[in-house]
Steps between C-alpha positions, in 0.01 A plus 500: 500500500784289631724321246596145585762303306602205717475148363293388798236768429489406132449139605212606728344697217526210258323270746235760582425587137501138385259420782261765373525376145455134605715416200874477424646851511837617369659833577647501150174420321388720214247765611140403445297711254381821663133508600256675271224689676158558345424856390371738767129570484290739701193281541370150466455218749795266556478138390354260754818289509852542365596304190782323681559462873849508647392515868583205724390466862657319794286432805143602580481857368233707683196581288524864615796546267268502198390845387619823340795640693701822493867438585731784612873425524787694660828359367805612698775673304827655614530798736166435665297558182226274367331423171122503535280305265141381479323227309149357480466122507200277440535175695249226424429156639322284244449144620846372592672768295627841609585778255690825555460776240634854480250769399582782262595820679273792413548875530125549453406398856534808726531299820827351370665844459676492842649161414627627165654803673662278764700320230692826449586531871805356678343473846285202604135539400221332693149606399264648757166346589330780308704425187417130519130582555500708180664218304241254629223737396634462144484120516272470197738694276802315633333162456445584131868572429652255249699212645827368358504122448711343773752354259572839341592648840651216702697188422396345833286607797518302824264547794612319816373459852751548782555125528585477129774766491814295417754463780786386273665718391414717803255779414610862544438682831201673338315166515503483880146487639333492157144366480510477120758540226419628151787448256529648151752399238514752219715572197551878513407663166767771530809279500387137497616446859337235717335640811376278784291703744363357825226678694493364854160575655536579871152640566200352324131582523213488255553862391870574556842338485849625571848362526853501365652470152811306403594527131786332315601621153737325261656668195741243361725412796448834677250493783326740734257489790228752582295509818202703609145498625162456336136564583194350329143624517189319383305703244220247458 
């Protein structure tokens, strides 16, 4: 992770983060209350809709985005190492409203074992076709995992078409050639830092997506940028 301390970069971050919030944003503002997640359960169908939506869309978002998706990320660290992670997201399109919810991770689904193991590795992990096929065969169990309400996970989610990615300030190089941009603004529960993560989708089909990550993190006036790659696979 590269540390950046110049005033120009802090100015860029302030504009970028305030744009995600769509509200006045101050670098010296008091940290917002940390999110409280619902207790983990092993069974039970998720609610049909989240209690509160924080997802905003810009442009004509393709209907194929809706579904249950497995996301695998490879965040670049120093010395050629990476931090692997995976998440399950339920994306819904209800009328003119999109919602983006994170599913509870479960250690009770055998097909997810390789993804759990990959989080301990420092080399990039990209699942094989056989591993994805096994996950998809578990779609009923994965679809029943509890979902966190959007507002307990994210402060803002933006989904943008290529035409709606802001040009001012200039986007990072990772945005070049993007077909979609998915932007998360989160308050990290470990230290209260603000994290703005952009997933720039370079390849998009009904069943798979992949692209580049550009993440900005603010802890007080200290800032950092993380880059990497991500892959998304439709589960149902």
